[in-house]
Short mmCIF file of C-alpha atoms and ligand atoms in Angstrom, two decimals:
data_model
loop_
_atom_site.label_atom_id
_atom_site.label_comp_id
_atom_site.label_asym_id
_atom_site.label_seq_id
_atom_site.Cartn_x
_atom_site.Cartn_y
_atom_site.Cartn_z
CA UNK A 1 -72.19 32.74 -38.50
CA UNK A 2 -68.51 31.92 -38.04
CA UNK A 3 -65.59 33.86 -39.45
CA UNK A 4 -62.85 31.39 -40.30
CA UNK A 5 -59.28 32.38 -41.18
CA UNK A 6 -57.03 29.94 -43.02
CA UNK A 7 -53.29 30.51 -42.67
CA UNK A 8 -51.40 29.49 -45.82
CA UNK A 9 -52.49 28.85 -49.40
CA UNK A 10 -50.86 25.72 -50.77
CA UNK A 11 -52.66 22.59 -51.94
CA UNK A 12 -53.27 21.50 -48.32
CA UNK A 13 -54.98 24.81 -47.61
CA UNK A 14 -57.10 24.46 -50.79
CA UNK A 15 -58.33 21.15 -49.32
CA UNK A 16 -59.06 22.84 -45.97
CA UNK A 17 -60.80 25.83 -47.61
CA UNK A 18 -63.06 23.57 -49.69
CA UNK A 19 -64.11 21.59 -46.62
CA UNK A 20 -64.88 24.77 -44.65
CA UNK A 21 -66.92 26.25 -47.47
CA UNK A 22 -68.82 22.93 -47.90
CA UNK A 23 -69.85 23.05 -44.23
CA UNK A 24 -73.52 23.21 -43.24
CA UNK A 25 -72.47 25.69 -40.56
CA UNK A 26 -72.76 29.17 -42.02
CA UNK A 27 -69.34 30.78 -42.35
CA UNK A 28 -67.27 33.44 -44.05
CA UNK A 29 -63.82 32.40 -45.11
CA UNK A 30 -60.68 34.55 -44.92
CA UNK A 31 -57.10 33.69 -45.85
CA UNK A 32 -53.67 35.06 -45.04
CA UNK A 33 -50.81 34.02 -47.27
CA UNK A 34 -47.78 35.46 -49.09
CA UNK A 35 -49.31 34.53 -52.47
CA UNK A 36 -52.81 34.55 -53.83
CA UNK A 37 -53.99 31.04 -54.70
CA UNK A 38 -57.01 31.47 -57.03
CA UNK A 39 -58.62 28.26 -55.71
CA UNK A 40 -58.56 29.64 -52.17
CA UNK A 41 -59.35 33.25 -53.03
CA UNK A 42 -62.46 32.24 -55.00
CA UNK A 43 -63.86 30.84 -51.72
CA UNK A 44 -62.86 33.80 -49.52
CA UNK A 45 -64.62 37.04 -48.63
CA UNK A 46 -61.23 38.63 -47.99
CA UNK A 47 -57.60 37.72 -48.63
CA UNK A 48 -54.67 39.21 -46.74
CA UNK A 49 -51.36 39.03 -48.61
CA UNK A 50 -48.64 38.80 -45.98
CA UNK A 51 -45.58 36.72 -45.15
CA UNK A 52 -46.52 34.12 -42.54
CA UNK A 53 -43.76 35.17 -40.13
CA UNK A 54 -45.53 38.49 -39.51
CA UNK A 55 -47.27 37.16 -36.42
CA UNK A 56 -48.41 40.53 -35.04
CA UNK A 57 -49.84 41.63 -38.40
CA UNK A 58 -51.77 38.38 -38.73
CA UNK A 59 -53.18 38.77 -35.21
CA UNK A 60 -54.23 42.39 -35.97
CA UNK A 61 -55.90 41.25 -39.17
CA UNK A 62 -57.74 38.44 -37.36
CA UNK A 63 -58.93 40.88 -34.67
CA UNK A 64 -60.04 43.43 -37.28
CA UNK A 65 -62.06 40.82 -39.17
CA UNK A 66 -63.58 39.43 -35.96
CA UNK A 67 -62.28 35.93 -36.69
CA UNK A 68 -63.80 33.16 -34.53
CA UNK A 69 -61.52 30.37 -35.61
CA UNK A 70 -58.10 30.16 -37.25
CA UNK A 71 -56.91 27.03 -39.05
CA UNK A 72 -53.13 26.98 -39.43
CA UNK A 73 -51.83 24.99 -42.43
CA UNK A 74 -48.01 25.10 -42.43
CA UNK A 75 -45.48 24.51 -39.66
CA UNK A 76 -43.49 27.77 -39.66
CA UNK A 77 -46.17 30.01 -38.10
CA UNK A 78 -46.76 27.32 -35.46
CA UNK A 79 -43.05 27.31 -34.60
CA UNK A 80 -43.09 31.12 -34.39
CA UNK A 81 -45.92 31.12 -31.85
CA UNK A 82 -48.78 32.38 -34.02
CA UNK A 83 -51.25 30.30 -32.00
CA UNK A 84 -49.88 31.74 -28.72
CA UNK A 85 -50.30 35.29 -30.05
CA UNK A 86 -53.82 34.61 -31.33
CA UNK A 87 -54.74 33.03 -28.00
CA UNK A 88 -53.47 36.13 -26.16
CA UNK A 89 -55.84 38.16 -28.37
CA UNK A 90 -58.73 35.81 -27.48
CA UNK A 91 -58.85 34.06 -30.87
CA UNK A 92 -59.04 30.28 -31.04
CA UNK A 93 -56.86 28.22 -33.40
CA UNK A 94 -57.00 24.68 -34.71
CA UNK A 95 -53.27 24.32 -34.29
CA UNK A 96 -50.90 23.88 -31.37
CA UNK A 97 -49.02 26.49 -29.36
CA UNK A 98 -45.28 26.64 -30.00
CA UNK A 99 -44.37 24.78 -26.79
CA UNK A 100 -46.04 21.64 -28.15
CA UNK A 101 -45.47 22.34 -31.87
CA UNK A 102 -41.86 21.67 -30.81
CA UNK A 103 -42.67 18.01 -31.48
CA UNK A 104 -42.15 18.98 -35.15
CA UNK A 105 -39.78 21.93 -34.77
CA UNK A 106 -37.12 19.95 -32.89
CA UNK A 107 -36.30 16.38 -33.78
CA UNK A 108 -34.29 16.03 -30.54
CA UNK A 109 -37.31 17.14 -28.45
CA UNK A 110 -39.56 14.72 -30.39
CA UNK A 111 -37.21 11.82 -29.61
CA UNK A 112 -37.24 12.75 -25.89
CA UNK A 113 -41.05 12.81 -25.79
CA UNK A 114 -41.23 9.45 -27.60
CA UNK A 115 -38.76 7.99 -25.07
CA UNK A 116 -41.19 9.00 -22.32
CA UNK A 117 -44.05 7.24 -24.16
CA UNK A 118 -42.28 4.08 -25.30
CA UNK A 119 -38.48 3.87 -25.69
CA UNK A 120 -38.85 0.99 -28.18
CA UNK A 121 -40.45 3.30 -30.74
CA UNK A 122 -37.19 5.26 -31.12
CA UNK A 123 -34.18 4.22 -33.18
CA UNK A 124 -30.71 4.39 -31.60
CA UNK A 125 -29.64 8.00 -31.88
CA UNK A 126 -27.40 10.77 -30.57
CA UNK A 127 -27.67 14.57 -30.60
CA UNK A 128 -24.71 16.59 -31.90
CA UNK A 129 -23.74 20.25 -31.44
CA UNK A 130 -20.27 19.73 -32.96
CA UNK A 131 -18.70 17.09 -35.19
CA UNK A 132 -15.95 15.75 -32.93
CA UNK A 133 -17.40 12.25 -32.40
CA UNK A 134 -19.47 11.93 -35.58
CA UNK A 135 -17.31 9.24 -37.19
CA UNK A 136 -17.21 7.23 -33.93
CA UNK A 137 -21.01 7.12 -33.75
CA UNK A 138 -21.31 6.30 -37.47
CA UNK A 139 -18.93 3.37 -36.86
CA UNK A 140 -20.95 2.29 -33.83
CA UNK A 141 -24.06 2.13 -36.06
CA UNK A 142 -22.19 -0.04 -38.58
CA UNK A 143 -22.38 2.70 -41.21
CA UNK A 144 -26.19 2.38 -41.46
CA UNK A 145 -27.16 5.83 -40.36
CA UNK A 146 -29.27 8.89 -41.05
CA UNK A 147 -28.21 12.51 -40.41
CA UNK A 148 -31.05 14.88 -39.54
CA UNK A 149 -30.80 18.63 -39.30
CA UNK A 150 -32.54 19.52 -36.04
CA UNK A 151 -35.04 22.08 -37.31
CA UNK A 152 -37.61 22.80 -40.00
CA UNK A 153 -36.35 21.98 -43.49
CA UNK A 154 -39.59 21.08 -45.30
CA UNK A 155 -38.66 17.37 -45.22
CA UNK A 156 -35.36 18.04 -47.00
CA UNK A 157 -32.90 18.07 -44.06
CA UNK A 158 -32.47 14.29 -43.83
CA UNK A 159 -29.64 12.44 -45.54
CA UNK A 160 -29.38 8.67 -45.52
CA UNK A 161 -26.27 6.46 -45.79
CA UNK A 162 -26.11 4.42 -48.97
CA UNK A 163 -28.64 6.76 -50.67
CA UNK A 164 -27.51 10.34 -50.19
CA UNK A 165 -24.24 9.74 -48.36
CA UNK A 166 -21.82 7.38 -50.09
CA UNK A 167 -19.25 7.25 -47.27
CA UNK A 168 -18.83 8.26 -43.60
CA UNK A 169 -16.66 11.14 -44.86
CA UNK A 170 -19.60 12.47 -46.91
CA UNK A 171 -21.67 12.18 -43.74
CA UNK A 172 -19.06 14.21 -41.89
CA UNK A 173 -19.12 16.86 -44.65
CA UNK A 174 -22.92 17.21 -44.28
CA UNK A 175 -22.53 17.41 -40.49
CA UNK A 176 -19.88 20.13 -40.89
CA UNK A 177 -22.19 22.09 -43.23
CA UNK A 178 -24.92 22.05 -40.57
CA UNK A 179 -22.56 23.19 -37.81
CA UNK A 180 -21.11 25.95 -40.04
CA UNK A 181 -24.67 27.17 -40.63
CA UNK A 182 -25.13 27.48 -36.85
CA UNK A 183 -27.36 24.38 -36.53
CA UNK A 184 -27.30 21.09 -34.68
CA UNK A 185 -28.24 17.59 -35.81
CA UNK A 186 -29.11 14.04 -34.85
CA UNK A 187 -27.53 10.87 -36.12
CA UNK A 188 -29.95 7.95 -36.06
CA UNK A 189 -29.79 4.28 -36.81
CA UNK A 190 -31.09 3.72 -40.36
CA UNK A 191 -34.42 1.91 -40.03
CA UNK A 192 -35.59 -0.49 -42.72
CA UNK A 193 -39.26 -1.06 -43.49
CA UNK A 194 -42.40 0.58 -44.88
CA UNK A 195 -43.44 4.07 -43.84
CA UNK A 196 -46.96 5.30 -43.15
CA UNK A 197 -48.65 8.44 -41.83
CA UNK A 198 -51.37 8.57 -39.20
CA UNK A 199 -52.99 11.93 -38.50
CA UNK A 200 -55.32 12.54 -35.56
CA UNK A 201 -57.64 15.42 -34.67
CA UNK A 202 -56.85 16.45 -31.08
CA UNK A 203 -58.77 18.75 -28.72
CA UNK A 204 -56.35 18.46 -25.80
CA UNK A 205 -58.28 15.57 -24.25
CA UNK A 206 -59.35 13.27 -27.07
CA UNK A 207 -57.76 12.11 -30.34
CA UNK A 208 -59.88 11.04 -33.32
CA UNK A 209 -57.85 9.19 -35.92
CA UNK A 210 -57.89 9.57 -39.68
CA UNK A 211 -57.32 6.88 -42.35
CA UNK A 212 -53.71 5.79 -42.85
CA UNK A 213 -51.81 7.21 -45.78
CA UNK A 214 -48.50 6.32 -47.42
CA UNK A 215 -46.39 9.23 -48.65
CA UNK A 216 -43.53 9.09 -51.16
CA UNK A 217 -40.72 11.35 -50.03
CA UNK A 218 -38.15 10.57 -52.70
CA UNK A 219 -38.20 12.73 -55.82
CA UNK A 220 -37.95 10.01 -58.45
CA UNK A 221 -39.69 6.78 -59.46
CA UNK A 222 -38.52 3.67 -57.64
CA UNK A 223 -37.92 5.76 -54.49
CA UNK A 224 -34.69 7.24 -55.74
CA UNK A 225 -33.31 10.74 -55.45
CA UNK A 226 -33.35 13.42 -52.79
CA UNK A 227 -36.03 13.75 -50.14
CA UNK A 228 -38.86 16.16 -50.96
CA UNK A 229 -41.90 17.57 -49.17
CA UNK A 230 -43.78 14.53 -50.57
CA UNK A 231 -44.38 13.59 -54.22
CA UNK A 232 -47.69 11.82 -53.71
CA UNK A 233 -49.75 9.62 -51.45
CA UNK A 234 -52.36 6.88 -51.45
CA UNK A 235 -54.92 5.50 -49.02
CA UNK A 236 -57.14 2.42 -49.12
CA UNK A 237 -60.93 2.17 -48.90
CA UNK A 238 -60.66 0.19 -45.62
CA UNK A 239 -58.59 3.09 -44.18
CA UNK A 240 -55.65 0.73 -43.51
CA UNK A 241 -52.67 -0.16 -45.67
CA UNK A 242 -52.06 -3.57 -47.26
CA UNK A 243 -48.75 -4.17 -45.46
CA UNK A 244 -50.20 -3.44 -42.01
CA UNK A 245 -52.26 -5.61 -39.64
CA UNK A 246 -55.07 -4.26 -37.43
CA UNK A 247 -52.72 -4.53 -34.46
CA UNK A 248 -50.16 -2.26 -36.16
CA UNK A 249 -52.84 0.34 -36.79
CA UNK A 250 -54.03 0.33 -33.20
CA UNK A 251 -50.42 0.54 -32.00
CA UNK A 252 -49.86 3.66 -34.13
CA UNK A 253 -53.14 5.17 -32.88
CA UNK A 254 -52.14 4.44 -29.28
CA UNK A 255 -48.77 6.10 -29.93
CA UNK A 256 -50.41 9.32 -31.17
CA UNK A 257 -52.63 9.30 -28.06
CA UNK A 258 -49.65 8.77 -25.75
CA UNK A 259 -47.63 11.49 -27.48
CA UNK A 260 -50.51 14.00 -27.14
CA UNK A 261 -50.79 13.14 -23.41
CA UNK A 262 -47.04 13.23 -22.79
CA UNK A 263 -46.72 16.61 -24.56
CA UNK A 264 -49.36 18.04 -22.24
CA UNK A 265 -47.74 16.53 -19.15
CA UNK A 266 -44.25 17.64 -20.15
CA UNK A 267 -45.02 21.22 -21.16
CA UNK A 268 -48.23 22.01 -19.29
CA UNK A 269 -49.79 22.92 -22.65
CA UNK A 270 -52.41 20.68 -24.28
CA UNK A 271 -51.88 19.62 -27.89
CA UNK A 272 -54.73 21.12 -29.89
CA UNK A 273 -54.91 20.63 -33.66
CA UNK A 274 -53.69 17.88 -35.95
CA UNK A 275 -51.05 15.48 -34.66
CA UNK A 276 -49.24 13.68 -37.46
CA UNK A 277 -47.24 10.55 -36.65
CA UNK A 278 -44.78 9.37 -39.29
CA UNK A 279 -44.12 5.67 -38.61
CA UNK A 280 -42.19 2.78 -40.09
CA UNK A 281 -43.03 -0.90 -39.69
CA UNK A 282 -39.69 -2.70 -39.25
CA UNK A 283 -38.61 -6.21 -38.27
CA UNK A 284 -38.28 -4.85 -34.74
CA UNK A 285 -41.87 -3.54 -34.76
CA UNK A 286 -43.32 -0.07 -35.28
CA UNK A 287 -40.87 2.83 -35.00
CA UNK A 288 -41.41 6.57 -35.14
CA UNK A 289 -39.68 8.40 -38.00
CA UNK A 290 -40.98 11.87 -37.14
CA UNK A 291 -43.86 13.86 -35.71
CA UNK A 292 -45.56 16.85 -37.33
CA UNK A 293 -47.91 19.30 -35.64
CA UNK A 294 -50.24 19.90 -38.62
CA UNK A 295 -51.95 18.24 -41.57
CA UNK A 296 -49.52 16.47 -43.88
CA UNK A 297 -49.15 17.74 -47.40
CA UNK A 298 -50.16 15.77 -49.53
CA UNK A 299 -51.83 13.56 -46.86
CA UNK A 300 -54.47 16.27 -46.18
CA UNK A 301 -55.79 15.93 -49.73
CA UNK A 302 -56.31 12.16 -49.31
CA UNK A 303 -58.16 12.31 -46.02
CA UNK A 304 -60.13 15.53 -46.43
CA UNK A 305 -61.41 14.46 -49.85
CA UNK A 306 -63.14 11.47 -48.18
CA UNK A 307 -64.10 13.08 -44.85
CA UNK A 308 -67.87 12.57 -44.40
CA UNK A 309 -68.35 14.43 -41.11
CA UNK A 310 -68.71 18.20 -41.35
CA UNK A 311 -65.13 19.56 -41.07
CA UNK A 312 -66.16 22.82 -39.44
CA UNK A 313 -68.20 20.87 -36.88
CA UNK A 314 -65.00 18.95 -36.04
CA UNK A 315 -63.07 22.24 -35.75
CA UNK A 316 -65.70 23.73 -33.45
CA UNK A 317 -65.69 20.59 -31.30
CA UNK A 318 -61.90 20.96 -30.99
CA UNK A 319 -62.53 24.54 -29.85
CA UNK A 320 -65.14 23.40 -27.29
CA UNK A 321 -63.12 20.36 -26.16
CA UNK A 322 -66.05 18.17 -27.18
CA UNK A 323 -64.36 16.08 -29.87
CA UNK A 324 -65.17 12.89 -27.92
CA UNK A 325 -68.84 13.42 -28.80
CA UNK A 326 -68.28 13.73 -32.56
CA UNK A 327 -68.50 10.66 -34.78
CA UNK A 328 -65.67 11.35 -37.25
CA UNK A 329 -66.40 9.34 -40.39
CA UNK A 330 -64.73 8.87 -43.76
CA UNK A 331 -66.07 7.45 -47.04
CA UNK A 332 -64.98 3.90 -47.89
CA UNK A 333 -63.01 5.05 -50.92
CA UNK A 334 -59.40 4.65 -52.00
CA UNK A 335 -57.47 7.79 -52.91
CA UNK A 336 -54.32 8.51 -54.89
CA UNK A 337 -52.78 11.97 -54.90
CA UNK A 338 -49.92 12.88 -57.24
CA UNK A 339 -47.96 16.10 -57.28
CA UNK A 340 -46.62 17.77 -60.43
CA UNK A 341 -43.39 19.58 -59.52
CA UNK A 342 -41.02 21.82 -61.51
CA UNK A 343 -38.14 20.20 -63.42
CA UNK A 344 -35.13 20.30 -61.11
CA UNK A 345 -37.22 20.05 -57.93
CA UNK A 346 -36.24 19.89 -55.07
CA UNK A 347 -32.61 21.04 -55.49
CA UNK A 348 -32.76 23.47 -58.45
CA UNK A 349 -36.39 23.91 -59.43
CA UNK A 350 -37.31 25.91 -62.51
CA UNK A 351 -39.71 28.72 -61.73
CA UNK A 352 -41.65 31.47 -63.43
CA UNK A 353 -42.89 29.27 -66.30
CA UNK A 354 -46.54 29.21 -67.33
CA UNK A 355 -48.73 26.55 -65.73
CA UNK A 356 -51.84 25.42 -67.59
CA UNK A 357 -54.72 23.64 -65.85
CA UNK A 358 -58.45 23.68 -65.18
CA UNK A 359 -58.60 25.79 -62.01
CA UNK A 360 -62.27 24.86 -61.49
CA UNK A 361 -61.60 21.12 -61.30
CA UNK A 362 -62.42 20.06 -57.71
CA UNK A 363 -59.88 17.22 -57.81
CA UNK A 364 -57.06 19.60 -58.71
CA UNK A 365 -55.22 21.39 -55.89
CA UNK A 366 -52.97 24.30 -56.81
CA UNK A 367 -49.89 24.73 -54.64
CA UNK A 368 -46.83 26.89 -55.40
CA UNK A 369 -48.22 29.14 -58.13
CA UNK A 370 -48.36 32.87 -58.60
CA UNK A 371 -51.39 34.25 -60.36
CA UNK A 372 -50.87 37.16 -62.71
CA UNK A 373 -54.27 38.16 -64.04
CA UNK A 374 -55.60 34.99 -65.63
CA UNK A 375 -52.14 33.46 -65.94
CA UNK A 376 -50.53 31.08 -63.48
CA UNK A 377 -46.78 30.91 -63.07
CA UNK A 378 -44.77 28.33 -61.16
CA UNK A 379 -43.43 29.50 -57.80
CA UNK A 380 -40.65 26.87 -57.64
CA UNK A 381 -41.95 24.48 -54.99
CA UNK A 382 -44.53 21.72 -55.63
CA UNK A 383 -46.89 23.10 -58.29
CA UNK A 384 -50.20 21.24 -58.20
CA UNK A 385 -51.69 17.97 -56.96
CA UNK A 386 -54.48 15.83 -58.37
CA UNK A 387 -56.58 13.39 -56.33
CA UNK A 388 -58.22 10.31 -57.84
CA UNK A 389 -60.94 8.74 -55.72
CA UNK A 390 -62.63 5.39 -56.24
CA UNK A 391 -63.63 2.21 -54.45
CA UNK A 392 -60.61 0.51 -55.99
CA UNK A 393 -57.08 1.80 -55.74
CA UNK A 394 -56.41 0.85 -59.38
CA UNK A 395 -59.14 3.17 -60.62
CA UNK A 396 -58.11 5.92 -58.15
CA UNK A 397 -54.55 5.72 -59.52
CA UNK A 398 -55.78 5.90 -63.11
CA UNK A 399 -57.87 8.99 -62.35
CA UNK A 400 -54.99 10.66 -60.55
CA UNK A 401 -52.52 9.88 -63.35
CA UNK A 402 -54.92 11.18 -66.02
CA UNK A 403 -55.64 14.29 -63.99
CA UNK A 404 -52.04 15.22 -63.25
CA UNK A 405 -51.06 14.77 -66.91
CA UNK A 406 -53.50 17.55 -67.77
CA UNK A 407 -51.39 20.06 -65.85
CA UNK A 408 -49.00 21.63 -68.36
CA UNK A 409 -45.66 23.36 -67.81
CA UNK A 410 -42.03 22.42 -67.19
CA UNK A 411 -43.14 19.77 -64.73
CA UNK A 412 -42.67 16.13 -63.77
CA UNK A 413 -44.52 13.72 -61.54
CA UNK A 414 -44.04 10.17 -60.25
CA UNK A 415 -46.07 7.78 -62.40
CA UNK A 416 -45.47 4.89 -60.01
CA UNK A 417 -47.34 6.28 -56.98
CA UNK A 418 -50.46 4.24 -56.20
CA UNK A 419 -49.87 1.68 -58.98
CA UNK A 420 -50.65 -1.97 -58.23
CA UNK A 421 -47.07 -2.82 -59.14
CA UNK A 422 -45.56 -0.47 -56.58
CA UNK A 423 -48.01 -1.42 -53.83
CA UNK A 424 -47.50 -5.15 -54.45
CA UNK A 425 -43.73 -4.70 -54.34
CA UNK A 426 -44.09 -2.90 -51.00
CA UNK A 427 -46.20 -5.73 -49.54
CA UNK A 428 -43.66 -8.29 -50.78
CA UNK A 429 -40.73 -6.30 -49.40
CA UNK A 430 -42.46 -5.98 -46.04
CA UNK A 431 -43.08 -9.76 -45.93
CA UNK A 432 -39.38 -10.34 -46.63
CA UNK A 433 -38.33 -7.89 -43.91
CA UNK A 434 -40.68 -9.44 -41.34
CA UNK A 435 -39.36 -12.93 -42.30
P1 AMP B 1 -38.25 13.19 -41.68
O1 AMP B 1 -38.11 14.60 -42.17
O2 AMP B 1 -37.72 12.95 -40.30
O3 AMP B 1 -39.61 12.62 -41.92
O4 AMP B 1 -37.36 12.31 -42.68
C1 AMP B 1 -37.57 12.31 -44.07
C2 AMP B 1 -37.45 10.90 -44.60
O5 AMP B 1 -36.16 10.37 -44.27
C3 AMP B 1 -38.43 9.92 -43.94
O6 AMP B 1 -39.67 9.94 -44.55
C4 AMP B 1 -37.72 8.62 -44.14
O7 AMP B 1 -37.92 8.13 -45.45
C5 AMP B 1 -36.27 8.99 -43.97
N1 AMP B 1 -35.84 8.74 -42.58
C6 AMP B 1 -35.87 9.59 -41.54
N2 AMP B 1 -35.39 9.01 -40.42
C7 AMP B 1 -35.02 7.75 -40.75
C8 AMP B 1 -34.45 6.66 -40.04
N3 AMP B 1 -34.09 6.74 -38.76
N4 AMP B 1 -34.22 5.52 -40.74
C9 AMP B 1 -34.52 5.42 -42.07
N5 AMP B 1 -35.07 6.41 -42.79
C10 AMP B 1 -35.32 7.57 -42.15
N1 LIG B 2 -46.03 14.70 -46.35
C1 LIG B 2 -45.12 14.96 -45.31
C2 LIG B 2 -45.34 16.21 -44.56
O1 LIG B 2 -46.36 16.85 -44.69
O2 LIG B 2 -44.47 16.57 -43.79
#
């Protein structure tokens, strides 16, 4: 019997909780989270309502409940050293210690690690702690640049020239805002191509790769609007993506493996948990956009909904450093996941309105909701996701679109995610870029 504690209770953690409770390995599930998600709580024997920055309280709770294994969903507790504190109390986590979670926490650190693996995977870039030479570097990049806040911003700290920044002066204003707030930032060359996510299970020695997924960061259809945590994702039944060759996939897999190794070498701490590489295929080859130290959200819903191998068995093999002996398999199905988000998201989201949906639907994943008795109210961040699964992407998209429309409230979603039209236009665009 294993006592498993899940940290967090968004849609990603619903996906994790369902996989743990479906395991053949007998277990009791616990959750710690600031809000009670009814889809997680219905699977738990106990639910601890607590902010996730209360590291000591979470460790005390885990000790009290004799937890064998903790699975950490979001990035903030990783950055705060929750895994270090649990480890000191003798409790194992599927999640990295803060020294190596820095691959997500600091974009400057991530770029340094990638340089040590393969310099060609990085764009041109410079770190800034003041704004004195910002305009010079923007000029050097020919005004094709990206400004990235160097810290955790839930995917919303990146502004791109021509999309969010109309002139170098607007870029300078954003840079000044960051400095005034006590932060630092990177300016990077603006890369052009198609993005994809590759997540790998890591036990400190071995990486086992998951199917590739494409996320949609922009808020609005046609990839317009501000960056978000991710509006939706799709994956193909062959576990690749139609604009990528086999060689691109193995290059991305190799990069995750090198990054895991280099993190260990550089910090003395092995990377244990889920390593998420965010890549872009460009005319100059595969480049790294970012690294995360956890399951992607929504990517987790795509891959976990088709994971064939027992998830808890994988987690225990990560704990025992025996991942190399586990055959990690996924169903040959395509998936499309769409998020319904509050009107105004991400900048000024409405909140507090009633959300209507079928909580028992296994393809529906509740995210930022507050439950009041039988009622659900929107918390303000992404509200709920719906996954369509089928052999063919067209059918998966149809199921996802129909499912997400059933969620009622002051919400919107991107109808274009996973459609044949959008995917074909991506393939065509990639062909044009590659020449
Ligand atoms: P990040 O939080 O680093 O993943 O950035 C959010 C989004 O900004 C990415 O998914 C990309 O769409 C975009 N982005 C980040 N860095 C670059 C870059 N160097 N060139 C072009 N787009 C970028
Ligand atoms: N979907 C992007 C992320 O989880 O950061």
